[in-house]
Amino acid sequence: MVSLLLATCVAAPVPFLATAPAQARQAPRPDRTVRIEADRVDRVPTPRPSWWDCGELYATGAQCTTVALPLDYDRPLGPTTQVAVLRIRATDPARRIGTLFVNPGGPGGSGVELAAAARDFLDPRVLARFDVVGFDPRGTNLSSGVRCWPTMPARDRALAGAGAAFPRGAVQDAAAVRSARAFGTACSTTGRPLAASVSTAEVARDMDVLRRAVGDARLTYLGFSYGTYLGQVYANLFPDRVRAMALDGVLDPLAWAGTQATRNTPQTTRIGSAKASARALDRILVSCRTAGPAYCSLAATGDPKAIYGSLMTSLRAAPIVVRGPDFEERFTYADVTSILVDMLYSPFGSNDVDAFLSLLVELRGPTSPARAKAARAGLHRIAARYRDFGRTAGPSPRVRAAWRRAGRTALPAYENGIDAYQAVMCTDGLNPSLAARWPVYAARADRAVPGFGPLWAWPSAPCARSTWTARDEDAYRGPFTRRTAAPVLVVGNLWDPATPYEGAVRVARLLPNSRLLTGVSWGHTAYGSSPCIDRAVTTYLLRQGLPPVGKRCRGLDQPYTEPLTPFTSLAAGRAPAVASLPSGAAPAGRPGRAPVSPLVP
């Protein structure tokens, strides 16, 4: 276009010719923070945190504080809620760039714990140039907590119908619907007012006030999983206040928030995790067949996809019961589906998938007593590892006591990870009206994506509009297309089971000032799975330098590239090792999994 103008305007005065190319080269101006949002946050007095040494609880040199922030930003000087914050100081303060805010996802993951683990997963060059700050989003962990029931036993009784990975059959469906209704009612009554004030928009406003509190003119941010939605909301609320923003494991914002056209599709169906989980598993089974039995045990007994299909068909009819001297494990169709998704969260989960399915197949067919005994022991170990994957009890009693002694928060002994997860989800997203319709939605999802469909459909059942009435009138619904002051780096894994790669592609298209980086990797989120990804993120955070357009990074952990112990070793009682996976929301080096409710995969 510039060359065409020059060609057709050769008779124009010299000043035009001199200035037109320079003007054309200027980057478009960023969008401005809209007046109402600027007023909401800027009227809040800049906090003056009183930091205390919490190194004994977390990491050497860690500093903690709690900041009082508005419960409702429409009343910036009104009632407040307490937000817990942790800081790791830059190791080279003379060359310090600013503060890197981090969030591990969830929703409900602990930013305090992720920042405390910064030295375990961030590049030393980033640690040298940035203070690393994480905060527990309002309503969660060490911040003032959402509490939907007076006691935990009362909550356990109300949610008794949601004990299965997902319900199957009329009896279980009815029980799950009752628990979903109880959840929505409790958080919309006992849980108020905080349950109506924990939307991601409120957390983004908190983060902007905290940015000002640490003295940064613009935000530098690294967010994982649900933390990418927090980043997107911030970028669209405050586009001219972004210095750098890296988003890894990207939630599609239109799917998470919903639109009038999609409001009658469950939120956790819209985000596409069911299809992503099935796609990742299918690719692993194809890789198993290609690699052969020397690398993948399941390939020794036939086509892995056919074996998996036959196994799941039999599990639909009846569970596999594993009995040992001092244990009994039941592996239902729903259990196996849920455990497989948990395995897919790891970049090297393919080995666990192979071991798990091989052991189940071993018990289904004729086998020797020694092999059966070894298979039972192996399944027991796998079950112990994965039954509570992603479920945490929140801050330990020692941590709670230390924060109480510091006088920063009351921290009652109520573990609210379940309440907080659901409250954020339900205040953020539009959902169908009636919980009683969720069996229909789950059945529809099961037809589209067997097993994975209902597993991912049910978590949003408590958000049914008729029972979840705790509304945040200032929750953000879009647009998600603001031009930020600096480019946004969007990172997506091709085989992510929880946040589909398509979400990263969509966000890179929505945000006009962004760049997509693709991880040819496995597991949920890409950072830490590939030196190529890590280098790109580090370069971006330090210098705002973007990778080339179309850049793809191959992960270190690819399925079935190393010979495995022969399956016959089970006869000697040596079950395949299960990969070490994160057990909480902020594991060192692999953030992205949050405390979850009984209704959440």
mmCIF file of N, CA and C in Angstrom, residues 248-249 358 566:
data_model
loop_
_atom_site.group_PDB
_atom_site.id
_atom_site.type_symbol
_atom_site.label_atom_id
_atom_site.label_comp_id
_atom_site.label_asym_id
_atom_site.label_seq_id
_atom_site.Cartn_x
_atom_site.Cartn_y
_atom_site.Cartn_z
ATOM 1 N N ASP A 248 0.741 -19.612 28.384
ATOM 2 C CA ASP A 248 1.100 -20.991 28.038
ATOM 3 C C ASP A 248 -0.003 -21.949 28.480
ATOM 4 N N GLY A 249 -0.532 -22.734 27.529
ATOM 5 C CA GLY A 249 -1.657 -23.625 27.822
ATOM 6 C C GLY A 249 -2.937 -22.810 27.794
ATOM 7 N N SER A 358 -1.803 -51.886 29.796
ATOM 8 C CA SER A 358 -1.252 -53.241 29.710
ATOM 9 C C SER A 358 -1.614 -54.063 30.933
ATOM 10 N N PRO A 566 10.755 -55.280 29.239
ATOM 11 C CA PRO A 566 9.773 -56.186 28.640
ATOM 12 C C PRO A 566 8.604 -56.434 29.576
#
